[in-house]
Amino acid sequence: MTATVETSTPTLHRTYSRWTALVVLCAGTLMTVLDGNIVTVAMPAVQNDLGFSASGLAWVVNAYLIPFGGLLLLVGRLGDLVGRKRMFVAGLAVFTVASVLCGVATGQGVLIAARALQGVGGAMTSAVVLGMLVSLFPEPRQQARAIAVFSAVGAAGGALGTFLGGALTQALNWHWIFLINLPIGIVALWAAVRVLAHENGEGLGRGADYPGAALITGALMLTVYVIVGSGDRDLTTTLLLAALALTLFTAFTLRQARAARPLLRLRLFGSRLLSGANAVQILMIATMYGFQFLGALYVQRVLGFGELLTGTAFLPAPVAIGVLMLGLSARTIGRFGAYRVLLAGLVLIAAGMALLSRAPADGSYLVDVLPVLLLLATGFAAAMPALTGLAMAGAREEDAGLASGLFNTTQVVGGSLGLAVLSVVAASRTEGKLAEGAELVSATAEGYQLAFRVGAVVAVAAVGLAAVVLRPGGRVRG
């Protein structure tokens, strides 16, 4: 009996510590995810208070996305060198300070600069989380459960941000959508320092390819800038900027092939799972991110919902995602395999977008929106943990931080691409219908319908790509 107790107690302690660490990682992630969406509903209030123009207001979002997406690969690699805990804690500190600066901002320039600093902190925090999670839970079954919890927090946080943005803006003012991060950040920092295991990392002496870092950071930032600002520029300028971004990517690739200590080991892309999962994620996140923004606009501009009611209308999504991911996701993946679960989730997303494309100008939330919301939430709850597991299974232990940064980078690129493309499609159709003499609400509804049809096509493309590239069997490194 004594021997049994002595053997089991350390195991229980290690298990408890790992799950406590997961809670801390999820708390840090929740802060950054919430902030990416909490601004959406508050944008009109920010515009009225600080006097932003219509085009200038977009930079409240873009100033966050550009450094966030551009720095993920670099800070992911630096996390491997200096230790992922150090990078995570530093990112929380930067993000929390930047949030306070956003909350007290009284001018346009201060708010945009503080949002950019938030993007830097968000990148530092997000880039290393998956690598830390995989190291904490090497056993496949527990890793699947941990990924399900992490994915549930991230996915639910995105939808929850819409609700909190409306609630805080209406009950208090828009400043509190940022100031709310101060108590959360302080608690998360204290817990991270105490709970997360110390990691030495490889050491800065191993070096990072800083010229390569400059090339890829510039390329990623320019790519996100091209995508998120495409609707405000003429086609020639957009094509020239895209060509410049492609040139930077090409130069980076050539640099990595020759560098003694490359920032991004090109052998990573030799993993069919890692490369395929990132490609599928771009398409899936493009669909879901486009829905999240345009769906909220449909509810406001077509159905006539206010800020708080719009946020409340989207609450069933995080609830469904949380319940399904925490209660069923790991078990389902364990029983049927990540590949089958991923395909089923992507099919549900495609079906949901196809149904939403029929939402009329005189639609009803209970009939036209809520069922689709639950269908998309179910599909995403199935697909995201399976896709995350497949991506990280394709990376070696020493590449975990970099693979985590890459996976988060494709999320940002996919979200930015989906938002830009679907928004332009919706706006173009609406303007065309208005020019033909259609009423505003009817023209707006038709614009969203076309955008949702395009989203359904993108989701179908994700199904096809996943079916071909991620199918079991074949030569997989990892």
Short mmCIF file of C-alpha atoms in Angstrom, two decimals:
data_model
loop_
_atom_site.label_atom_id
_atom_site.label_comp_id
_atom_site.label_asym_id
_atom_site.label_seq_id
_atom_site.Cartn_x
_atom_site.Cartn_y
_atom_site.Cartn_z
CA MET A 1 0.00 0.00 0.00
CA THR A 2 2.81 2.40 0.90
CA ALA A 3 4.63 1.71 -2.34
CA THR A 4 1.49 2.45 -4.30
CA VAL A 5 1.00 5.81 -2.66
CA GLU A 6 4.62 6.84 -3.19
CA THR A 7 4.44 5.89 -6.87
CA SER A 8 1.10 7.54 -7.68
CA THR A 9 1.45 10.83 -5.81
CA PRO A 10 4.14 12.37 -8.09
CA THR A 11 2.09 11.34 -11.12
CA LEU A 12 -1.00 13.03 -9.74
CA HIS A 13 1.04 16.12 -8.90
CA ARG A 14 2.52 16.31 -12.40
CA THR A 15 -0.92 15.85 -13.96
CA TYR A 16 -2.41 18.58 -11.76
CA SER A 17 0.44 20.94 -12.62
CA ARG A 18 0.06 20.33 -16.35
CA TRP A 19 -3.66 21.05 -16.35
CA THR A 20 -3.10 24.14 -14.19
CA ALA A 21 -0.52 25.31 -16.73
CA LEU A 22 -3.06 24.73 -19.49
CA VAL A 23 -5.52 27.01 -17.70
CA VAL A 24 -2.86 29.75 -17.60
CA LEU A 25 -2.07 29.32 -21.30
CA CYS A 26 -5.77 29.46 -22.14
CA ALA A 27 -6.22 32.63 -20.07
CA GLY A 28 -3.43 34.38 -21.98
CA THR A 29 -4.86 33.20 -25.28
CA LEU A 30 -8.37 34.29 -24.33
CA MET A 31 -7.18 37.84 -23.76
CA THR A 32 -5.66 38.16 -27.23
CA VAL A 33 -8.57 36.41 -28.97
CA LEU A 34 -11.16 38.55 -27.23
CA ASP A 35 -9.34 41.70 -28.23
CA GLY A 36 -9.30 40.71 -31.87
CA ASN A 37 -13.12 40.77 -31.94
CA ILE A 38 -14.28 42.93 -29.05
CA VAL A 39 -13.62 46.08 -31.07
CA THR A 40 -16.07 45.20 -33.85
CA VAL A 41 -19.34 46.22 -32.20
CA ALA A 42 -17.73 49.26 -30.53
CA MET A 43 -16.41 50.76 -33.79
CA PRO A 44 -19.26 53.29 -34.28
CA ALA A 45 -18.75 54.59 -30.72
CA VAL A 46 -14.98 54.90 -31.27
CA GLN A 47 -15.60 56.75 -34.54
CA ASN A 48 -18.00 59.23 -32.96
CA ASP A 49 -15.78 59.88 -29.93
CA LEU A 50 -12.42 60.30 -31.68
CA GLY A 51 -13.62 61.64 -35.03
CA PHE A 52 -12.27 58.88 -37.30
CA SER A 53 -13.13 58.97 -40.97
CA ALA A 54 -14.63 55.84 -42.52
CA SER A 55 -11.27 54.77 -44.00
CA GLY A 56 -9.29 55.82 -40.91
CA LEU A 57 -11.51 53.75 -38.62
CA ALA A 58 -10.34 50.56 -40.33
CA TRP A 59 -6.88 51.17 -38.89
CA VAL A 60 -8.18 50.50 -35.39
CA VAL A 61 -8.38 46.88 -36.55
CA ASN A 62 -5.55 46.88 -39.09
CA ALA A 63 -2.99 48.36 -36.68
CA TYR A 64 -3.47 45.27 -34.52
CA LEU A 65 -3.54 42.67 -37.28
CA ILE A 66 -0.44 43.80 -39.18
CA PRO A 67 2.20 43.42 -36.41
CA PHE A 68 0.36 40.42 -34.99
CA GLY A 69 0.49 38.51 -38.26
CA GLY A 70 3.92 39.79 -39.26
CA LEU A 71 5.81 38.91 -36.10
CA LEU A 72 4.49 35.44 -35.30
CA LEU A 73 7.24 33.48 -37.05
CA LEU A 74 10.03 35.63 -35.64
CA VAL A 75 8.85 35.53 -32.03
CA GLY A 76 8.08 31.81 -32.39
CA ARG A 77 11.73 31.20 -33.23
CA LEU A 78 12.95 33.58 -30.51
CA GLY A 79 10.75 31.66 -28.06
CA ASP A 80 12.67 28.49 -28.94
CA LEU A 81 15.94 30.35 -28.27
CA VAL A 82 15.19 32.27 -25.05
CA GLY A 83 12.58 29.91 -23.62
CA ARG A 84 8.88 29.79 -24.38
CA LYS A 85 7.87 30.78 -20.85
CA ARG A 86 9.93 33.97 -21.02
CA MET A 87 8.38 34.89 -24.36
CA PHE A 88 4.85 34.12 -23.12
CA VAL A 89 5.24 36.17 -19.93
CA ALA A 90 6.85 39.09 -21.78
CA GLY A 91 4.02 39.02 -24.31
CA LEU A 92 1.40 39.16 -21.55
CA ALA A 93 3.14 42.17 -20.01
CA VAL A 94 3.37 44.05 -23.32
CA PHE A 95 -0.24 43.26 -24.19
CA THR A 96 -1.55 44.37 -20.79
CA VAL A 97 0.34 47.69 -20.87
CA ALA A 98 -0.82 48.31 -24.45
CA SER A 99 -4.42 47.61 -23.45
CA VAL A 100 -4.26 50.28 -20.76
CA LEU A 101 -2.84 52.74 -23.31
CA CYS A 102 -5.74 51.92 -25.64
CA GLY A 103 -8.23 52.41 -22.83
CA VAL A 104 -6.97 55.87 -21.88
CA ALA A 105 -6.44 57.05 -25.46
CA THR A 106 -8.05 60.40 -26.26
CA GLY A 107 -6.71 60.81 -29.80
CA GLN A 108 -6.57 58.80 -33.00
CA GLY A 109 -2.78 58.52 -33.14
CA VAL A 110 -2.44 57.25 -29.58
CA LEU A 111 -5.13 54.61 -30.08
CA ILE A 112 -3.63 53.33 -33.35
CA ALA A 113 -0.10 53.20 -31.89
CA ALA A 114 -1.35 51.39 -28.78
CA ARG A 115 -3.26 48.91 -30.96
CA ALA A 116 -0.04 48.19 -32.86
CA LEU A 117 1.74 47.55 -29.54
CA GLN A 118 -1.11 45.21 -28.60
CA GLY A 119 -0.44 43.32 -31.82
CA VAL A 120 3.22 42.90 -30.83
CA GLY A 121 2.25 41.56 -27.39
CA GLY A 122 -0.40 39.31 -28.89
CA ALA A 123 2.13 37.81 -31.31
CA MET A 124 4.63 37.16 -28.49
CA THR A 125 1.98 35.38 -26.44
CA SER A 126 0.27 33.42 -29.20
CA ALA A 127 3.33 32.24 -31.12
CA VAL A 128 4.61 29.89 -28.40
CA VAL A 129 1.39 28.57 -26.86
CA LEU A 130 0.89 25.49 -29.04
CA GLY A 131 4.54 24.51 -28.67
CA MET A 132 4.20 24.70 -24.87
CA LEU A 133 0.97 22.73 -24.97
CA VAL A 134 2.44 19.90 -27.02
CA SER A 135 5.43 19.70 -24.67
CA LEU A 136 3.14 19.59 -21.64
CA PHE A 137 1.00 16.77 -23.04
CA PRO A 138 3.10 14.36 -25.12
CA GLU A 139 0.70 11.43 -24.62
CA PRO A 140 -1.75 11.38 -27.59
CA ARG A 141 -5.02 10.96 -25.67
CA GLN A 142 -4.27 13.69 -23.13
CA GLN A 143 -2.87 15.90 -25.87
CA ALA A 144 -6.16 15.58 -27.77
CA ARG A 145 -8.07 16.64 -24.63
CA ALA A 146 -5.72 19.57 -24.02
CA ILE A 147 -5.98 20.74 -27.63
CA ALA A 148 -9.78 20.49 -27.40
CA VAL A 149 -9.78 22.71 -24.30
CA PHE A 150 -7.39 25.21 -25.89
CA SER A 151 -9.36 25.30 -29.15
CA ALA A 152 -12.64 25.74 -27.27
CA VAL A 153 -11.26 28.75 -25.41
CA GLY A 154 -9.93 30.31 -28.62
CA ALA A 155 -13.06 29.69 -30.67
CA ALA A 156 -15.52 30.64 -27.95
CA GLY A 157 -13.46 33.71 -27.11
CA GLY A 158 -13.86 35.01 -30.64
CA ALA A 159 -17.65 34.92 -30.46
CA LEU A 160 -17.70 36.04 -26.83
CA GLY A 161 -15.76 39.15 -27.81
CA THR A 162 -18.71 40.32 -29.91
CA PHE A 163 -21.02 40.06 -26.90
CA LEU A 164 -18.64 41.75 -24.46
CA GLY A 165 -17.91 44.53 -26.92
CA GLY A 166 -21.59 45.38 -27.19
CA ALA A 167 -22.28 44.98 -23.46
CA LEU A 168 -19.34 47.09 -22.25
CA THR A 169 -19.87 49.79 -24.85
CA GLN A 170 -23.56 50.14 -24.10
CA ALA A 171 -23.31 49.83 -20.30
CA LEU A 172 -20.16 51.96 -19.82
CA ASN A 173 -18.20 53.22 -22.85
CA TRP A 174 -15.78 51.91 -25.47
CA HIS A 175 -12.72 52.57 -23.28
CA TRP A 176 -13.67 49.60 -21.09
CA ILE A 177 -13.33 47.07 -23.91
CA PHE A 178 -9.58 47.63 -23.44
CA LEU A 179 -9.37 48.43 -19.73
CA ILE A 180 -11.00 45.10 -18.88
CA ASN A 181 -7.71 43.49 -19.87
CA LEU A 182 -5.84 45.09 -16.94
CA PRO A 183 -7.17 42.83 -14.14
CA ILE A 184 -7.14 39.80 -16.44
CA GLY A 185 -3.56 40.52 -17.48
CA ILE A 186 -2.32 40.99 -13.91
CA VAL A 187 -3.83 37.69 -12.77
CA ALA A 188 -2.56 35.87 -15.88
CA LEU A 189 0.97 37.26 -15.37
CA TRP A 190 1.06 36.25 -11.70
CA ALA A 191 -0.20 32.76 -12.54
CA ALA A 192 2.19 32.34 -15.48
CA VAL A 193 5.23 33.19 -13.39
CA ARG A 194 4.20 30.78 -10.64
CA VAL A 195 2.73 27.87 -12.59
CA LEU A 196 4.52 27.53 -15.94
CA ALA A 197 7.68 25.44 -15.90
CA HIS A 198 10.95 27.24 -16.55
CA GLU A 199 12.57 26.61 -19.92
CA ASN A 200 16.14 27.56 -20.78
CA GLY A 201 15.63 27.39 -24.53
CA GLU A 202 18.43 26.75 -26.98
CA GLY A 203 20.12 30.03 -26.08
CA LEU A 204 20.58 33.18 -28.14
CA GLY A 205 24.09 31.93 -28.91
CA ARG A 206 22.47 29.49 -31.33
CA GLY A 207 21.38 32.59 -33.14
CA ALA A 208 18.49 33.46 -35.37
CA ASP A 209 18.68 34.49 -38.99
CA TYR A 210 18.05 38.19 -38.47
CA PRO A 211 18.26 39.20 -42.17
CA GLY A 212 15.80 36.39 -42.85
CA ALA A 213 13.67 37.63 -39.95
CA ALA A 214 13.56 41.11 -41.49
CA LEU A 215 12.52 39.66 -44.87
CA ILE A 216 9.74 37.39 -43.55
CA THR A 217 8.42 39.99 -41.08
CA GLY A 218 8.27 42.58 -43.84
CA ALA A 219 6.66 40.09 -46.22
CA LEU A 220 4.00 39.01 -43.71
CA MET A 221 3.21 42.56 -42.59
CA LEU A 222 2.95 43.70 -46.20
CA THR A 223 0.74 40.71 -47.05
CA VAL A 224 -1.68 41.48 -44.21
CA TYR A 225 -1.60 45.18 -45.19
CA VAL A 226 -2.42 44.32 -48.81
CA ILE A 227 -5.30 42.09 -47.74
CA VAL A 228 -6.94 44.26 -45.11
CA GLY A 229 -6.64 47.47 -47.16
CA SER A 230 -7.55 46.07 -50.56
CA GLY A 231 -10.97 47.68 -50.54
CA ASP A 232 -9.55 51.18 -50.10
CA ARG A 233 -6.96 51.11 -52.92
CA ASP A 234 -7.07 50.89 -56.69
CA LEU A 235 -6.25 47.57 -58.33
CA THR A 236 -2.88 48.70 -59.72
CA THR A 237 -1.55 49.73 -56.31
CA THR A 238 -2.81 46.50 -54.75
CA LEU A 239 -1.09 44.40 -57.43
CA LEU A 240 2.19 46.30 -57.03
CA LEU A 241 2.17 45.80 -53.26
CA ALA A 242 1.30 42.12 -53.72
CA ALA A 243 4.22 41.73 -56.14
CA LEU A 244 6.54 43.36 -53.60
CA ALA A 245 5.32 40.99 -50.89
CA LEU A 246 5.90 38.03 -53.22
CA THR A 247 9.43 39.30 -53.93
CA LEU A 248 10.16 39.46 -50.19
CA PHE A 249 8.83 35.91 -49.72
CA THR A 250 11.04 34.68 -52.56
CA ALA A 251 14.10 36.40 -51.13
CA PHE A 252 13.32 34.89 -47.73
CA THR A 253 13.04 31.39 -49.19
CA LEU A 254 16.37 31.72 -50.97
CA ARG A 255 17.93 33.04 -47.77
CA GLN A 256 16.63 30.10 -45.73
CA ALA A 257 18.02 27.61 -48.21
CA ARG A 258 21.54 29.03 -47.74
CA ALA A 259 21.62 30.33 -44.14
CA ALA A 260 23.69 28.40 -41.62
CA ARG A 261 21.04 28.93 -38.94
CA PRO A 262 17.78 29.56 -40.79
CA LEU A 263 14.81 31.17 -39.09
CA LEU A 264 12.36 28.81 -40.79
CA ARG A 265 13.74 25.39 -41.53
CA LEU A 266 12.42 24.57 -44.98
CA ARG A 267 12.28 20.91 -44.02
CA LEU A 268 9.18 21.82 -42.00
CA PHE A 269 7.26 21.95 -45.26
CA GLY A 270 8.39 18.42 -46.02
CA SER A 271 5.74 17.34 -43.53
CA ARG A 272 2.54 16.65 -45.41
CA LEU A 273 0.53 17.07 -42.23
CA LEU A 274 2.00 20.42 -41.25
CA SER A 275 1.87 21.95 -44.73
CA GLY A 276 -1.56 20.54 -45.54
CA ALA A 277 -3.10 21.53 -42.21
CA ASN A 278 -1.90 25.11 -42.56
CA ALA A 279 -3.28 25.34 -46.10
CA VAL A 280 -6.65 23.95 -45.01
CA GLN A 281 -6.70 26.34 -42.06
CA ILE A 282 -6.33 29.38 -44.32
CA LEU A 283 -9.50 28.38 -46.20
CA MET A 284 -11.47 27.38 -43.09
CA ILE A 285 -10.60 30.50 -41.09
CA ALA A 286 -11.28 32.71 -44.12
CA THR A 287 -14.81 31.32 -44.18
CA MET A 288 -15.45 31.54 -40.44
CA TYR A 289 -13.88 34.97 -39.92
CA GLY A 290 -15.82 36.39 -42.86
CA PHE A 291 -19.03 34.96 -41.42
CA GLN A 292 -18.33 36.35 -37.96
CA PHE A 293 -18.02 39.93 -39.20
CA LEU A 294 -20.58 39.89 -42.01
CA GLY A 295 -23.03 37.83 -39.94
CA ALA A 296 -22.94 40.50 -37.23
CA LEU A 297 -23.47 43.21 -39.86
CA TYR A 298 -26.42 41.28 -41.35
CA VAL A 299 -28.05 41.09 -37.94
CA GLN A 300 -27.50 44.82 -37.37
CA ARG A 301 -28.12 46.34 -40.79
CA VAL A 302 -30.77 43.98 -42.16
CA LEU A 303 -32.57 42.64 -39.09
CA GLY A 304 -32.16 45.93 -37.19
CA PHE A 305 -30.56 44.64 -33.97
CA GLY A 306 -28.76 47.02 -31.61
CA GLU A 307 -25.23 46.59 -30.20
CA LEU A 308 -26.11 44.61 -27.07
CA LEU A 309 -28.76 42.52 -28.83
CA THR A 310 -26.29 41.69 -31.62
CA GLY A 311 -23.74 40.48 -29.11
CA THR A 312 -26.41 38.43 -27.32
CA ALA A 313 -27.56 36.93 -30.61
CA PHE A 314 -24.11 35.40 -31.15
CA LEU A 315 -23.77 33.95 -27.63
CA PRO A 316 -25.13 30.49 -28.61
CA ALA A 317 -22.00 29.99 -30.75
CA PRO A 318 -19.38 30.08 -27.94
CA VAL A 319 -21.67 28.06 -25.69
CA ALA A 320 -22.09 25.35 -28.35
CA ILE A 321 -18.39 25.39 -29.21
CA GLY A 322 -17.36 25.11 -25.58
CA VAL A 323 -19.75 22.26 -24.80
CA LEU A 324 -18.89 20.27 -27.91
CA MET A 325 -15.13 20.74 -27.74
CA LEU A 326 -14.86 20.00 -24.04
CA GLY A 327 -17.41 17.21 -23.93
CA LEU A 328 -17.09 15.39 -27.24
CA SER A 329 -14.14 16.55 -29.32
CA ALA A 330 -11.32 14.52 -27.76
CA ARG A 331 -13.49 11.38 -27.51
CA THR A 332 -14.68 11.72 -31.08
CA ILE A 333 -11.16 12.20 -32.41
CA GLY A 334 -9.96 9.26 -30.34
CA ARG A 335 -12.67 7.03 -31.75
CA PHE A 336 -12.89 8.07 -35.39
CA GLY A 337 -9.52 9.74 -35.98
CA ALA A 338 -8.65 13.38 -36.61
CA TYR A 339 -8.98 13.06 -40.40
CA ARG A 340 -12.62 11.89 -40.36
CA VAL A 341 -13.62 14.39 -37.69
CA LEU A 342 -11.99 17.22 -39.63
CA LEU A 343 -13.81 16.33 -42.84
CA ALA A 344 -17.16 16.10 -41.03
CA GLY A 345 -16.62 19.51 -39.43
CA LEU A 346 -15.66 21.14 -42.74
CA VAL A 347 -18.75 19.68 -44.45
CA LEU A 348 -20.96 21.19 -41.72
CA ILE A 349 -19.28 24.58 -42.18
CA ALA A 350 -19.86 24.46 -45.94
CA ALA A 351 -23.51 23.48 -45.41
CA GLY A 352 -24.00 26.28 -42.89
CA MET A 353 -22.62 28.92 -45.25
CA ALA A 354 -24.78 27.61 -48.09
CA LEU A 355 -27.91 27.89 -45.92
CA LEU A 356 -26.93 31.37 -44.75
CA SER A 357 -26.65 32.54 -48.36
CA ARG A 358 -30.47 32.32 -48.51
CA ALA A 359 -31.02 34.78 -45.61
CA PRO A 360 -33.54 37.33 -46.99
CA ALA A 361 -34.10 41.02 -46.33
CA ASP A 362 -37.21 40.22 -44.27
CA GLY A 363 -35.50 37.36 -42.47
CA SER A 364 -35.91 36.19 -38.90
CA TYR A 365 -33.14 35.52 -36.40
CA LEU A 366 -34.76 32.33 -35.09
CA VAL A 367 -35.37 30.92 -38.58
CA ASP A 368 -32.52 32.27 -40.73
CA VAL A 369 -29.61 32.89 -38.33
CA LEU A 370 -29.76 30.78 -35.15
CA PRO A 371 -29.90 27.33 -36.84
CA VAL A 372 -26.99 28.29 -39.11
CA LEU A 373 -25.05 29.68 -36.15
CA LEU A 374 -25.36 26.35 -34.33
CA LEU A 375 -24.46 24.39 -37.47
CA LEU A 376 -21.30 26.44 -38.01
CA ALA A 377 -20.39 26.21 -34.33
CA THR A 378 -20.73 22.42 -34.45
CA GLY A 379 -18.60 22.19 -37.57
CA PHE A 380 -15.91 24.44 -36.16
CA ALA A 381 -15.91 22.61 -32.81
CA ALA A 382 -15.21 19.38 -34.69
CA ALA A 383 -12.72 20.71 -37.23
CA MET A 384 -10.46 23.02 -35.24
CA PRO A 385 -9.05 20.58 -32.62
CA ALA A 386 -8.58 17.90 -35.28
CA LEU A 387 -6.76 20.33 -37.56
CA THR A 388 -4.56 21.62 -34.72
CA GLY A 389 -3.58 18.10 -33.72
CA LEU A 390 -2.70 17.17 -37.30
CA ALA A 391 -0.59 20.30 -37.76
CA MET A 392 1.43 19.87 -34.57
CA ALA A 393 1.84 16.13 -35.19
CA GLY A 394 3.78 17.06 -38.31
CA ALA A 395 6.44 19.02 -36.39
CA ARG A 396 9.47 17.74 -34.50
CA GLU A 397 9.94 18.67 -30.85
CA GLU A 398 12.72 21.16 -31.59
CA ASP A 399 10.46 22.87 -34.15
CA ALA A 400 7.38 23.05 -31.91
CA GLY A 401 7.66 26.80 -31.24
CA LEU A 402 8.20 27.60 -34.90
CA ALA A 403 5.36 25.30 -35.97
CA SER A 404 3.10 27.01 -33.42
CA GLY A 405 4.04 30.42 -34.83
CA LEU A 406 3.40 29.19 -38.38
CA PHE A 407 -0.02 27.79 -37.44
CA ASN A 408 -1.01 31.08 -35.81
CA THR A 409 0.32 33.01 -38.80
CA THR A 410 -1.93 31.15 -41.22
CA GLN A 411 -4.86 31.90 -38.91
CA VAL A 412 -4.22 35.63 -39.22
CA VAL A 413 -3.64 35.44 -42.98
CA GLY A 414 -6.79 33.35 -43.46
CA GLY A 415 -8.89 35.65 -41.28
CA SER A 416 -7.63 38.79 -43.00
CA LEU A 417 -8.13 37.26 -46.45
CA GLY A 418 -11.66 36.08 -45.68
CA LEU A 419 -12.69 39.40 -44.18
CA ALA A 420 -11.24 41.42 -47.08
CA VAL A 421 -12.59 39.25 -49.91
CA LEU A 422 -16.08 38.67 -48.52
CA SER A 423 -16.43 42.34 -47.50
CA VAL A 424 -15.48 43.52 -50.99
CA VAL A 425 -17.88 41.01 -52.58
CA ALA A 426 -20.74 42.14 -50.34
CA ALA A 427 -20.04 45.85 -50.87
CA SER A 428 -19.79 45.49 -54.66
CA ARG A 429 -23.08 43.62 -54.95
CA THR A 430 -24.82 46.10 -52.64
CA GLU A 431 -23.56 49.10 -54.63
CA GLY A 432 -24.64 47.45 -57.87
CA LYS A 433 -28.15 46.83 -56.57
CA LEU A 434 -28.43 50.37 -55.24
CA ALA A 435 -27.41 51.70 -58.65
CA GLU A 436 -30.26 49.64 -60.14
CA GLY A 437 -32.73 51.36 -57.80
CA ALA A 438 -33.11 48.69 -55.11
CA GLU A 439 -33.98 49.66 -51.54
CA LEU A 440 -31.09 49.88 -49.07
CA VAL A 441 -32.06 46.93 -46.86
CA SER A 442 -32.80 44.70 -49.85
CA ALA A 443 -29.54 45.65 -51.59
CA THR A 444 -27.56 45.10 -48.39
CA ALA A 445 -29.13 41.67 -47.89
CA GLU A 446 -28.28 40.63 -51.45
CA GLY A 447 -24.69 41.72 -50.91
CA TYR A 448 -24.38 39.51 -47.86
CA GLN A 449 -26.06 36.61 -49.65
CA LEU A 450 -23.44 36.67 -52.41
CA ALA A 451 -20.63 36.94 -49.86
CA PHE A 452 -21.95 33.92 -47.97
CA ARG A 453 -22.18 31.94 -51.23
CA VAL A 454 -18.52 32.72 -51.91
CA GLY A 455 -17.76 31.62 -48.34
CA ALA A 456 -19.54 28.32 -48.99
CA VAL A 457 -17.39 27.75 -52.10
CA VAL A 458 -14.23 28.43 -50.05
CA ALA A 459 -15.40 25.94 -47.41
CA VAL A 460 -16.02 23.30 -50.11
CA ALA A 461 -12.47 23.92 -51.35
CA ALA A 462 -11.23 23.29 -47.80
CA VAL A 463 -13.09 19.96 -47.76
CA GLY A 464 -11.50 18.90 -51.04
CA LEU A 465 -8.01 19.95 -50.02
CA ALA A 466 -8.25 18.18 -46.67
CA ALA A 467 -9.60 15.02 -48.28
CA VAL A 468 -6.65 14.82 -50.67
CA VAL A 469 -3.72 16.15 -48.64
CA LEU A 470 -4.49 14.99 -45.10
CA ARG A 471 -5.82 11.53 -45.79
CA PRO A 472 -4.28 8.77 -43.63
CA GLY A 473 -1.41 6.80 -45.06
CA GLY A 474 1.44 7.95 -47.20
CA ARG A 475 4.78 9.14 -45.96
CA VAL A 476 4.37 11.46 -42.98
CA ARG A 477 7.24 12.85 -41.00
CA GLY A 478 6.75 13.81 -37.35
#
